[in-house]
mmCIF file with all atom_site columns, C-alpha atoms in Angstrom:
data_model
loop_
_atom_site.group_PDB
_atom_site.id
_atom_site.type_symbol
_atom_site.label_atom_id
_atom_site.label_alt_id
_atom_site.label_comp_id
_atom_site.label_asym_id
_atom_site.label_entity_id
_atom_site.label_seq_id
_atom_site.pdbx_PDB_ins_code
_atom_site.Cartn_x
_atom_site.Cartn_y
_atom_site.Cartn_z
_atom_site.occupancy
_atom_site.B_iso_or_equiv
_atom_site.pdbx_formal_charge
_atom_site.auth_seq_id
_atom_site.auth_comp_id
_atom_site.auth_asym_id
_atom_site.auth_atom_id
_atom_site.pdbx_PDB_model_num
ATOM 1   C CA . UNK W 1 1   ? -45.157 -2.244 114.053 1.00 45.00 ? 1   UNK W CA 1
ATOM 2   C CA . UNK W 1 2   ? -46.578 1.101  112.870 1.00 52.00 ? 2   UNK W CA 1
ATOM 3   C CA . UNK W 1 3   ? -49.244 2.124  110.315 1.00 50.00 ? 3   UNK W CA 1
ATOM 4   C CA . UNK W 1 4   ? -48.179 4.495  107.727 1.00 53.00 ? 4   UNK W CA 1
ATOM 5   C CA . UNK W 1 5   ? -50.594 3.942  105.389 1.00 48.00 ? 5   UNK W CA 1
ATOM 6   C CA . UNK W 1 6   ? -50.568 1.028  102.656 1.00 50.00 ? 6   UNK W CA 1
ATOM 7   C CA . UNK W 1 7   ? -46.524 0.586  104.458 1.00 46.00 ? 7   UNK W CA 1
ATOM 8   C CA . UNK W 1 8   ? -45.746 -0.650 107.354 1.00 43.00 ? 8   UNK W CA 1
ATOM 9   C CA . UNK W 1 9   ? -42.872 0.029  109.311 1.00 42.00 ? 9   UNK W CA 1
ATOM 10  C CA . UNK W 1 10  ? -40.183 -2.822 109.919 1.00 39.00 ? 10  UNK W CA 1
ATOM 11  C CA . UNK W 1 11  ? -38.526 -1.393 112.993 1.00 38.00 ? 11  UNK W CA 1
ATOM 12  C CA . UNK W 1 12  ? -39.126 -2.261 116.177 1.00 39.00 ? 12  UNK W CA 1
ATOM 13  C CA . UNK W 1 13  ? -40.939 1.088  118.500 1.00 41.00 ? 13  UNK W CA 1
ATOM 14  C CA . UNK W 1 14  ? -39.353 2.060  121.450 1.00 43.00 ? 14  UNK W CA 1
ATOM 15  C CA . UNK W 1 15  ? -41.373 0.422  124.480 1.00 43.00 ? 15  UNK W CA 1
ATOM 16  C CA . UNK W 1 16  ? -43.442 3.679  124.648 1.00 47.00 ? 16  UNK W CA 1
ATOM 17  C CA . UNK W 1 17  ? -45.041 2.943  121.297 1.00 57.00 ? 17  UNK W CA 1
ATOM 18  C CA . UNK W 1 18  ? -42.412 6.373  119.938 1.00 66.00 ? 18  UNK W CA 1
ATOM 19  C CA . UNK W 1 19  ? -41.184 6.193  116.675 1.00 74.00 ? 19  UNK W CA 1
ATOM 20  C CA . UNK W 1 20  ? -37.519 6.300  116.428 1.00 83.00 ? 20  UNK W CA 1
ATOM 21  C CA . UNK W 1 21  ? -35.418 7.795  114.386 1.00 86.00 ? 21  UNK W CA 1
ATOM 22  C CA . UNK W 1 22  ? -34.904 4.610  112.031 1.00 88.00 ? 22  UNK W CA 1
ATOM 23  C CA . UNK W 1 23  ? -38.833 4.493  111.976 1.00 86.00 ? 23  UNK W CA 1
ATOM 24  C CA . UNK W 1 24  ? -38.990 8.133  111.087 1.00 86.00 ? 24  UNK W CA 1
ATOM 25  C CA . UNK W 1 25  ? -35.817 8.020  107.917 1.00 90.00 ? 25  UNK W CA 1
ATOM 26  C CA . UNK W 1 26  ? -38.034 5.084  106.843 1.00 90.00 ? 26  UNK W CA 1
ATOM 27  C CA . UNK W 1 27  ? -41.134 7.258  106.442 1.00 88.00 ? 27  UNK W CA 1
ATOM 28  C CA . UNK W 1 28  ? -39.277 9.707  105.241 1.00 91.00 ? 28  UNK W CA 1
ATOM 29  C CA . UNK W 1 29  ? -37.969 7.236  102.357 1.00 93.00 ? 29  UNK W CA 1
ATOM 30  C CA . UNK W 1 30  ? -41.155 6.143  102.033 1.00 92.00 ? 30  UNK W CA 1
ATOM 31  C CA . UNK W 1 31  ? -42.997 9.495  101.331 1.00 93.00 ? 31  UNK W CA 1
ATOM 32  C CA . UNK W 1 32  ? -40.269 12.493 100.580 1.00 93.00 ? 32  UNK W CA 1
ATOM 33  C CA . UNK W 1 33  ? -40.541 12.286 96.382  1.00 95.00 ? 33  UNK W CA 1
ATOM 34  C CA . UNK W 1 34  ? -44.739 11.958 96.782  1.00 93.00 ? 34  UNK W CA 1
ATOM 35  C CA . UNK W 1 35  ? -44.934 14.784 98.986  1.00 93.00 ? 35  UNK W CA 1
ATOM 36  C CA . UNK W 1 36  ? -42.214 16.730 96.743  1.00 93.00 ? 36  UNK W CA 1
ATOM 37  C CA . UNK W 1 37  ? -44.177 15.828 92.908  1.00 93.00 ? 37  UNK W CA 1
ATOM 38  C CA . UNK W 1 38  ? -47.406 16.839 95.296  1.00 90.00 ? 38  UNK W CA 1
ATOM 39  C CA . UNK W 1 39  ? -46.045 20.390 95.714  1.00 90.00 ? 39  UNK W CA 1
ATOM 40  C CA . UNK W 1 40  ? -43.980 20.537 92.242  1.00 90.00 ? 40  UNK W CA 1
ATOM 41  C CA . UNK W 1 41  ? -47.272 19.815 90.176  1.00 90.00 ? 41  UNK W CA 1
ATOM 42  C CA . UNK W 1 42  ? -48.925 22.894 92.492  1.00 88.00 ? 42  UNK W CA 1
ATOM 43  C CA . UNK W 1 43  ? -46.163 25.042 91.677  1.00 86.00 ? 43  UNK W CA 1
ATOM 44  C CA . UNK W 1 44  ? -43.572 24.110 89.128  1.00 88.00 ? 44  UNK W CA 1
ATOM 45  C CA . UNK W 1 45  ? -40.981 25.387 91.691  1.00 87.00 ? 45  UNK W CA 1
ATOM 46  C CA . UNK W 1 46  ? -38.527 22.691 92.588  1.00 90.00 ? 46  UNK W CA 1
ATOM 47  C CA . UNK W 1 47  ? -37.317 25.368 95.591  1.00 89.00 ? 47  UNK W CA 1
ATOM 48  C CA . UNK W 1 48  ? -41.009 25.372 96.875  1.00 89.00 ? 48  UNK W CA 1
ATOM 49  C CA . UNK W 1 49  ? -41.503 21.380 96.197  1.00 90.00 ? 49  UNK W CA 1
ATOM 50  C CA . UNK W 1 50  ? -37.877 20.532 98.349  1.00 92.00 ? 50  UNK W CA 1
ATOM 51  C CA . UNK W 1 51  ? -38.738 23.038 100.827 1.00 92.00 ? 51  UNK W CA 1
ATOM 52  C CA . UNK W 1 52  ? -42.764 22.042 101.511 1.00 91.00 ? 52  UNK W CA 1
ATOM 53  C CA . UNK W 1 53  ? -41.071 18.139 102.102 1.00 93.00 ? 53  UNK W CA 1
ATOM 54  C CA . UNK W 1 54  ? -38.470 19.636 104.490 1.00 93.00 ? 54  UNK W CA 1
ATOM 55  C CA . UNK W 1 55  ? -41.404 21.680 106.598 1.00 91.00 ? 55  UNK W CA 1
ATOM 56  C CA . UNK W 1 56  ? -43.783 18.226 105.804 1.00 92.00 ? 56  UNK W CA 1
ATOM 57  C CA . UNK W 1 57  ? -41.110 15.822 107.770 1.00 91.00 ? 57  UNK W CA 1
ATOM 58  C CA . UNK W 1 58  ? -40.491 18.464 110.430 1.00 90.00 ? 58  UNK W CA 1
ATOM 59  C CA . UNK W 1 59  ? -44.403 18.952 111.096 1.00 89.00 ? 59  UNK W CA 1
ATOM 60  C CA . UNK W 1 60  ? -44.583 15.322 111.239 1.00 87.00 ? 60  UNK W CA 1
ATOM 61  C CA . UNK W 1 61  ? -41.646 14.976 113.559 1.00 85.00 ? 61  UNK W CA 1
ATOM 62  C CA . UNK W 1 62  ? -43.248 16.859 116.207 1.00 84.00 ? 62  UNK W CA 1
ATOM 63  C CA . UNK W 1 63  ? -46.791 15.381 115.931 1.00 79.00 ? 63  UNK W CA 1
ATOM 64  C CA . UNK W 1 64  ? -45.533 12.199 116.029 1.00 77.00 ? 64  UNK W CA 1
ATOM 65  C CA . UNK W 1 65  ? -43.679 12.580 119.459 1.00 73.00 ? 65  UNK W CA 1
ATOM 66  C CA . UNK W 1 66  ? -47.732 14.048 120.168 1.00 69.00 ? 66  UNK W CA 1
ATOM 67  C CA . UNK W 1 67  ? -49.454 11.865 119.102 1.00 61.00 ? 67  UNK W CA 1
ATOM 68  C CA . UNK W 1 68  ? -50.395 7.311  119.273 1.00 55.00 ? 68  UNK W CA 1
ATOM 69  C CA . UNK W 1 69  ? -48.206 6.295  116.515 1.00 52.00 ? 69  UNK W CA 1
ATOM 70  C CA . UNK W 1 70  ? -51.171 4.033  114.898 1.00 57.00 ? 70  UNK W CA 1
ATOM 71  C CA . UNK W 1 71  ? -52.586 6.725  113.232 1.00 62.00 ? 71  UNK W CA 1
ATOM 72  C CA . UNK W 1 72  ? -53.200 7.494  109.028 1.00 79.00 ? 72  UNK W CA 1
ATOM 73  C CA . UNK W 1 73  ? -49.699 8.843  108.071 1.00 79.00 ? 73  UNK W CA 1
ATOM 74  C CA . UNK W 1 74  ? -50.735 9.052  104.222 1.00 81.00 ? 74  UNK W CA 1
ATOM 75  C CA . UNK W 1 75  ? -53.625 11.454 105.129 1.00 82.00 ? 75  UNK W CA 1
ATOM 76  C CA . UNK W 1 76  ? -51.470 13.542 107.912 1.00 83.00 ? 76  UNK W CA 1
ATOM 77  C CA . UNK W 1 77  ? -48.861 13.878 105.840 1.00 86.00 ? 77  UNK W CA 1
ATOM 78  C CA . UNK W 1 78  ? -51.157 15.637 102.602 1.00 85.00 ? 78  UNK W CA 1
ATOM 79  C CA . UNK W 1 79  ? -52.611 17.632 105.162 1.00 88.00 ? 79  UNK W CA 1
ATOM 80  C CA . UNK W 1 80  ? -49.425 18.966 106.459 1.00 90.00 ? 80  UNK W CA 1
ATOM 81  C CA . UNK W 1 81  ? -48.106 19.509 102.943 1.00 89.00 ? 81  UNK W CA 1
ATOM 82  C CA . UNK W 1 82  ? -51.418 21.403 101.959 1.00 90.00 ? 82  UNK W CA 1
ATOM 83  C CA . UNK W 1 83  ? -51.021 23.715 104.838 1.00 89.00 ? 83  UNK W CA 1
ATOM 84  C CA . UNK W 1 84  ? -47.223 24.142 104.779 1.00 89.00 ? 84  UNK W CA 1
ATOM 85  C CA . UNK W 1 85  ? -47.296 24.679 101.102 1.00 87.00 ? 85  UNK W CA 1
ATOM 86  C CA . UNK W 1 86  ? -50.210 27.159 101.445 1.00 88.00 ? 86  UNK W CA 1
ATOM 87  C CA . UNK W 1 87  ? -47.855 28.972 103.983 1.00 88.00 ? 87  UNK W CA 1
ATOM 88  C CA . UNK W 1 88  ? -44.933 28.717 101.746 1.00 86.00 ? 88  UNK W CA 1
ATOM 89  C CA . UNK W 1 89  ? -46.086 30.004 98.953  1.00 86.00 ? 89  UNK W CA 1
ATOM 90  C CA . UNK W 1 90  ? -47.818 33.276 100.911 1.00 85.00 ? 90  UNK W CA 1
ATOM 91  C CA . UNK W 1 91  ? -44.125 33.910 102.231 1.00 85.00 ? 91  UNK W CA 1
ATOM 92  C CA . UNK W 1 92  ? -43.343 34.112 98.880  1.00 83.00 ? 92  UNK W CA 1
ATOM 93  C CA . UNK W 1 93  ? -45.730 36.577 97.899  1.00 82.00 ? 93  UNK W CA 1
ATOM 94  C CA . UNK W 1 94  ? -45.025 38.614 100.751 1.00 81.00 ? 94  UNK W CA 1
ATOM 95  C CA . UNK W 1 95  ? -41.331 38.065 99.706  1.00 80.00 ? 95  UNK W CA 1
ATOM 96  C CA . UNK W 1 96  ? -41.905 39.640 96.154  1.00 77.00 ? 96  UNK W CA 1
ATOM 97  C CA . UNK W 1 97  ? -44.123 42.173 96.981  1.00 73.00 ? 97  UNK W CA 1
ATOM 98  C CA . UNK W 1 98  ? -41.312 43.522 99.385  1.00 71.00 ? 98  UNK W CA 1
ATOM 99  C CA . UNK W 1 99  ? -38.794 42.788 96.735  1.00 68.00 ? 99  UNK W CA 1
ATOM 100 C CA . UNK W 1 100 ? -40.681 44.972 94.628  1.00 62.00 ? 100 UNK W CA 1
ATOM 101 C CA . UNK W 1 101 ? -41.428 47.724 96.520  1.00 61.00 ? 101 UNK W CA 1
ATOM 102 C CA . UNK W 1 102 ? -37.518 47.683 97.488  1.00 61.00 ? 102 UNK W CA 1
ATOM 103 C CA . UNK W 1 103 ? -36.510 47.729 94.342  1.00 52.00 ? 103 UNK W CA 1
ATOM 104 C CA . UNK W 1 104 ? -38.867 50.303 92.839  1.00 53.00 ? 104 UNK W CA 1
ATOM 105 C CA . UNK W 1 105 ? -36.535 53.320 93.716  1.00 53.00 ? 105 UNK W CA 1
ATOM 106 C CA . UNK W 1 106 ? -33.744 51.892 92.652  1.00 48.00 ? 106 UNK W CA 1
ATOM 107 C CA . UNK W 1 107 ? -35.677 51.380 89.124  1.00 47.00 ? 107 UNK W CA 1
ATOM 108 C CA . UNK W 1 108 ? -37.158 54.869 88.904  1.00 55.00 ? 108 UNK W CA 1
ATOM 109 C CA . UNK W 1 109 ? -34.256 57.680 89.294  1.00 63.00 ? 109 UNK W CA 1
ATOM 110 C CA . UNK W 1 110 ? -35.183 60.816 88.545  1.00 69.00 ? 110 UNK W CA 1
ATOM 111 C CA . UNK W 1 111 ? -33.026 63.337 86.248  1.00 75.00 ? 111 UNK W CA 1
ATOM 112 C CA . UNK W 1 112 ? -32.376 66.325 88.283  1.00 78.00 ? 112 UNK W CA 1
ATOM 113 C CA . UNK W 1 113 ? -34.497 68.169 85.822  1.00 73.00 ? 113 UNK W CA 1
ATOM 114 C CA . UNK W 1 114 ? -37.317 66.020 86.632  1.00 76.00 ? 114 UNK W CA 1
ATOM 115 C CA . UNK W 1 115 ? -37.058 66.542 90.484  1.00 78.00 ? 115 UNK W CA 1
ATOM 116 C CA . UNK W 1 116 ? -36.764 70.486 89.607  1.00 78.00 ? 116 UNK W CA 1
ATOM 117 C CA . UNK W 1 117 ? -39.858 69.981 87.594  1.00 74.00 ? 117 UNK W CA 1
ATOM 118 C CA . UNK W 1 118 ? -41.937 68.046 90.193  1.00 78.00 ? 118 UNK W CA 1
ATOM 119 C CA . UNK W 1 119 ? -41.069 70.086 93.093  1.00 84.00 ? 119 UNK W CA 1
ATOM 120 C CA . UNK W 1 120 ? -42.128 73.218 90.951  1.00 81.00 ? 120 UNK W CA 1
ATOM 121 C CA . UNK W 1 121 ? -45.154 71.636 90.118  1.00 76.00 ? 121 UNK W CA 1
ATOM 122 C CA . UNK W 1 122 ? -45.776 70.896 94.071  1.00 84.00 ? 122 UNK W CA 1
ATOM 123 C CA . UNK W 1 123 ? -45.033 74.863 94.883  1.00 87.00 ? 123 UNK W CA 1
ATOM 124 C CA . UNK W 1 124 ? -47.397 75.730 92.505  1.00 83.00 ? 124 UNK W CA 1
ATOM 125 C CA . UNK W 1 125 ? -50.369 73.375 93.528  1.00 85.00 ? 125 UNK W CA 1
ATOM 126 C CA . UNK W 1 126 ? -49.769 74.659 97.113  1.00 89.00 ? 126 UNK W CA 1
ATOM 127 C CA . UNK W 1 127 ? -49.935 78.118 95.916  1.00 89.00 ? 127 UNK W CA 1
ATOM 128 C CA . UNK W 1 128 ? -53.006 77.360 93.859  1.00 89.00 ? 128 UNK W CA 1
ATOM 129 C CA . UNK W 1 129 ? -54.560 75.240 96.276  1.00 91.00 ? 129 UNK W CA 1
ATOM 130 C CA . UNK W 1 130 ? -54.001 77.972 98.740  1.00 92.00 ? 130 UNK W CA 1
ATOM 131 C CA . UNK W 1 131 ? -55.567 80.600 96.791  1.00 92.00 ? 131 UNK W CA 1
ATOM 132 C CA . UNK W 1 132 ? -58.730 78.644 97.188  1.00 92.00 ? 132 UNK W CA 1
ATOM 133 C CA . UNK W 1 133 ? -61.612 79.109 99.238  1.00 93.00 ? 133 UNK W CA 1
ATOM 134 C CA . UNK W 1 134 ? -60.585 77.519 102.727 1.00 93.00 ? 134 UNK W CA 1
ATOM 135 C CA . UNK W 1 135 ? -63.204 74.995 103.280 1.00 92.00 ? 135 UNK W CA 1
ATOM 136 C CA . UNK W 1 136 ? -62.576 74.058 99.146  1.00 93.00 ? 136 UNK W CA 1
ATOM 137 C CA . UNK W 1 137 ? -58.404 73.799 99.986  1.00 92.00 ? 137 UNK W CA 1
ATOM 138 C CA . UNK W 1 138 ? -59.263 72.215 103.161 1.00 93.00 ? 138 UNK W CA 1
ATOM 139 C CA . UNK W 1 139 ? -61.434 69.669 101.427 1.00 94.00 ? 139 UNK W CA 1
ATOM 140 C CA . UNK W 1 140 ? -59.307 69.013 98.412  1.00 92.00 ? 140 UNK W CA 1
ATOM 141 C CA . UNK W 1 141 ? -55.862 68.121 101.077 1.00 91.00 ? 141 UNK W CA 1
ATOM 142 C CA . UNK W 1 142 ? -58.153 65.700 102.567 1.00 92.00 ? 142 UNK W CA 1
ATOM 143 C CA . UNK W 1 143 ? -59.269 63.756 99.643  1.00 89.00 ? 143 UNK W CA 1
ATOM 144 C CA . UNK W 1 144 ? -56.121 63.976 97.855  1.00 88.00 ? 144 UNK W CA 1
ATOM 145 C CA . UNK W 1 145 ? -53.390 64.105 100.552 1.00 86.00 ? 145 UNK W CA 1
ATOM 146 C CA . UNK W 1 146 ? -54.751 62.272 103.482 1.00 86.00 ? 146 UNK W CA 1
ATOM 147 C CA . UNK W 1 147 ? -57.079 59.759 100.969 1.00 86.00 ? 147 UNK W CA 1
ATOM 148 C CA . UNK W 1 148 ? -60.211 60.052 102.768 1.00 87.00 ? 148 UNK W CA 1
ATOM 149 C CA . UNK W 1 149 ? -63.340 59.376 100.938 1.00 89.00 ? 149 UNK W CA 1
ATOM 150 C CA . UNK W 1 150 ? -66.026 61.704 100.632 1.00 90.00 ? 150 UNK W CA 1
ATOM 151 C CA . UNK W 1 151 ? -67.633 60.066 103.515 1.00 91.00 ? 151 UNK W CA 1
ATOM 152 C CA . UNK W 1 152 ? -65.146 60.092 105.836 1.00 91.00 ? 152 UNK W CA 1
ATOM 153 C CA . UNK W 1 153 ? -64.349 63.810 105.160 1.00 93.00 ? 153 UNK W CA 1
ATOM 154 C CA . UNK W 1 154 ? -68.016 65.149 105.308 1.00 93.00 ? 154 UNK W CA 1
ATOM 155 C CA . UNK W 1 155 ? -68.280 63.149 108.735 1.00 93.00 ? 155 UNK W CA 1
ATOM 156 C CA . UNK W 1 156 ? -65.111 64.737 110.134 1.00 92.00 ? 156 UNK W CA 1
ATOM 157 C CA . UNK W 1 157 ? -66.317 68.731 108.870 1.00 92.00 ? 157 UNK W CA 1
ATOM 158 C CA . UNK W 1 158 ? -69.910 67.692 109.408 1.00 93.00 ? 158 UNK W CA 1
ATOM 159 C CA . UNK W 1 159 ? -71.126 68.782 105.963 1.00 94.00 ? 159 UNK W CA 1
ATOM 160 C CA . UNK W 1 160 ? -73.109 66.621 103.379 1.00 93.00 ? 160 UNK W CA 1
ATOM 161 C CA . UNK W 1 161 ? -71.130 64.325 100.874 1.00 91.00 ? 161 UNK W CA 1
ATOM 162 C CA . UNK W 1 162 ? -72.927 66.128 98.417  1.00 94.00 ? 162 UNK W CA 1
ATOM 163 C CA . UNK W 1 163 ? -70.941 69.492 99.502  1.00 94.00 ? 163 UNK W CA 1
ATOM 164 C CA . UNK W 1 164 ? -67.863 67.637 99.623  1.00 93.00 ? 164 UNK W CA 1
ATOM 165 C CA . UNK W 1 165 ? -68.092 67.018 95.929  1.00 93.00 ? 165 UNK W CA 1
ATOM 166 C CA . UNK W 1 166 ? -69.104 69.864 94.977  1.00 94.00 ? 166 UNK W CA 1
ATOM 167 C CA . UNK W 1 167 ? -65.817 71.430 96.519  1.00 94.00 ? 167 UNK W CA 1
ATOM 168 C CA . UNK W 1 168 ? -63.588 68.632 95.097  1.00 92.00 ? 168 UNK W CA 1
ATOM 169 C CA . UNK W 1 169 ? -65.339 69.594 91.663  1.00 92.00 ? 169 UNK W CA 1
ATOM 170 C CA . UNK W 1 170 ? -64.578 72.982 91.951  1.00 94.00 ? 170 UNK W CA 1
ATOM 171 C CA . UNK W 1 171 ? -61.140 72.660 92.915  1.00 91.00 ? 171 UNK W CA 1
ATOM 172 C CA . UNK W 1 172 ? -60.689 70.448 89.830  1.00 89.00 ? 172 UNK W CA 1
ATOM 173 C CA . UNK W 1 173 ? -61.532 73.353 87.722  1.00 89.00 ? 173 UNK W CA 1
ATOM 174 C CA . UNK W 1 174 ? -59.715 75.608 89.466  1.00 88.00 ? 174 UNK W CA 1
ATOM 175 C CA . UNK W 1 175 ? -56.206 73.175 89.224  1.00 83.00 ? 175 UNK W CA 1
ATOM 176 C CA . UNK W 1 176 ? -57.450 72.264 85.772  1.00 81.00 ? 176 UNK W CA 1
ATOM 177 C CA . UNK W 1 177 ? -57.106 76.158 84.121  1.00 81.00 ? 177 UNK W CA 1
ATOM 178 C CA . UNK W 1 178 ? -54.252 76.925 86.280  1.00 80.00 ? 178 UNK W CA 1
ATOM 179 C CA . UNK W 1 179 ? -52.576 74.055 84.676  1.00 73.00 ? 179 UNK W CA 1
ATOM 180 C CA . UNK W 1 180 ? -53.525 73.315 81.591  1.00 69.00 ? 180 UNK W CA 1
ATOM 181 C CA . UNK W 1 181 ? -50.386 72.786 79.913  1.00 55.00 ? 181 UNK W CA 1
ATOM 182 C CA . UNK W 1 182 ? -49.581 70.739 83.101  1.00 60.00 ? 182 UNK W CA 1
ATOM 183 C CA . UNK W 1 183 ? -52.278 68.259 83.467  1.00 58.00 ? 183 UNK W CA 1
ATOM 184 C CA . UNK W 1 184 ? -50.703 65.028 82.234  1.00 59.00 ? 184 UNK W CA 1
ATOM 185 C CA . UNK W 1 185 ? -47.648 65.928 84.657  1.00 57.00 ? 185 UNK W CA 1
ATOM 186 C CA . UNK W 1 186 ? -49.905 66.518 87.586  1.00 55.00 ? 186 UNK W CA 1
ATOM 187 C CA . UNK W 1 187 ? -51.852 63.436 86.980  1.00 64.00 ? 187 UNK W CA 1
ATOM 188 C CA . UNK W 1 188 ? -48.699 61.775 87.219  1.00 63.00 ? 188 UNK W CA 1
ATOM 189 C CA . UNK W 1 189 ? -47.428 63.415 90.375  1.00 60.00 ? 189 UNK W CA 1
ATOM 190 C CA . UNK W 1 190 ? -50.708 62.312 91.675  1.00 61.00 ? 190 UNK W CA 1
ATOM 191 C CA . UNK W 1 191 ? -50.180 58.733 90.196  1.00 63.00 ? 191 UNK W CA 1
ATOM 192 C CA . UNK W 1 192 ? -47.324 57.907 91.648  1.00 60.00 ? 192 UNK W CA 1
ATOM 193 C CA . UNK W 1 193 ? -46.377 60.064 94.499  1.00 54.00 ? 193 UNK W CA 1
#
């Protein structure tokens, strides 16, 4: 007779000392609705409770047949269902996150007046930005195109930080009385493009 936990099991183990598959729908009987309040009162999602107990039992399954039988099921089992339901619920993350960044597109459509009006914008930061000093344009595609850090772009044109804000400074002004009447749209562009 096996251990699993305050229960024992009834059935008779294969001469191996295996559980069987009678021993195994018993411990499932035994500890399916614990395991499934356990993840429901982490959650308050019945999908994530009914699918941490189907993960629990199938965990189990397999370290049972790897395993001596006589072991603590009670504290294998919470320790399955803490991992699987830590697992579970970062799949779900993961899961909305891409939902969202699917779906964020298909929220945001653009009038064609609004694409006319951002790619006019664009032409004229190029134009502007290419009016510029080179070293200031250069500068100011790195940090706001290719989002490097001051750092990072003062170590790749070996100049000081220091100079690299400057230049980013300057180019602010420069962007800043070129558009004027612009500067909430550009923020935007910048925002979300």
């Amino acid at each position: 007779m096996a251990n699993f936990g305050k229960h024992s099991m009834s059935k008779n183990m294969s001469e191996h000392n295996a559980i069987t598959p009678a021993d195994f729908e018993e411990l499932f009987l035994i500890w399916n609705r614990k395991i499934y309040y356990y993840a429901l009162s982490k959650t308050n999602s019945t999908y994530i409770a009914e699918e941490t107990v189907q993960r629990v039992f199938i965990k189990l399954w397999h370290n049972l047949h790897h395993n001596e039988v006589n072991i603590k099921i009670e504290a294998q089992l919470f320790c399955i269902a803490k991992s699987v339901l830590l697992d579970i619920i970062k799949e779900e993350r993961r899961r909305e996150s891409d939902t969202l960044n699917n779906d964020y597109p298909a929220i945001h459509h653009q009038t064609p007046l609004e694409v006319y009006r951002v790619k006019e914008l664009e032409q004229q930061l190029d134009d502007i930005i290419n009016k510029m000093p080179i070293a200031r344009g250069t500068i100011f595609r790195m940090s706001r195109f290719e989002n490097l850090s001051y750092k990072e772009i003062a170590q790749q044109l070996s100049i000081s930080p220091k100079t690299v804000e400057n230049h980013i400074g300057l180019a602010l002004q420069t962007l800043k009385r070129a558009f004027y009447n612009f500067l909430l749209q550009i923020t935007i562009i910048f925002i979300f493009f």
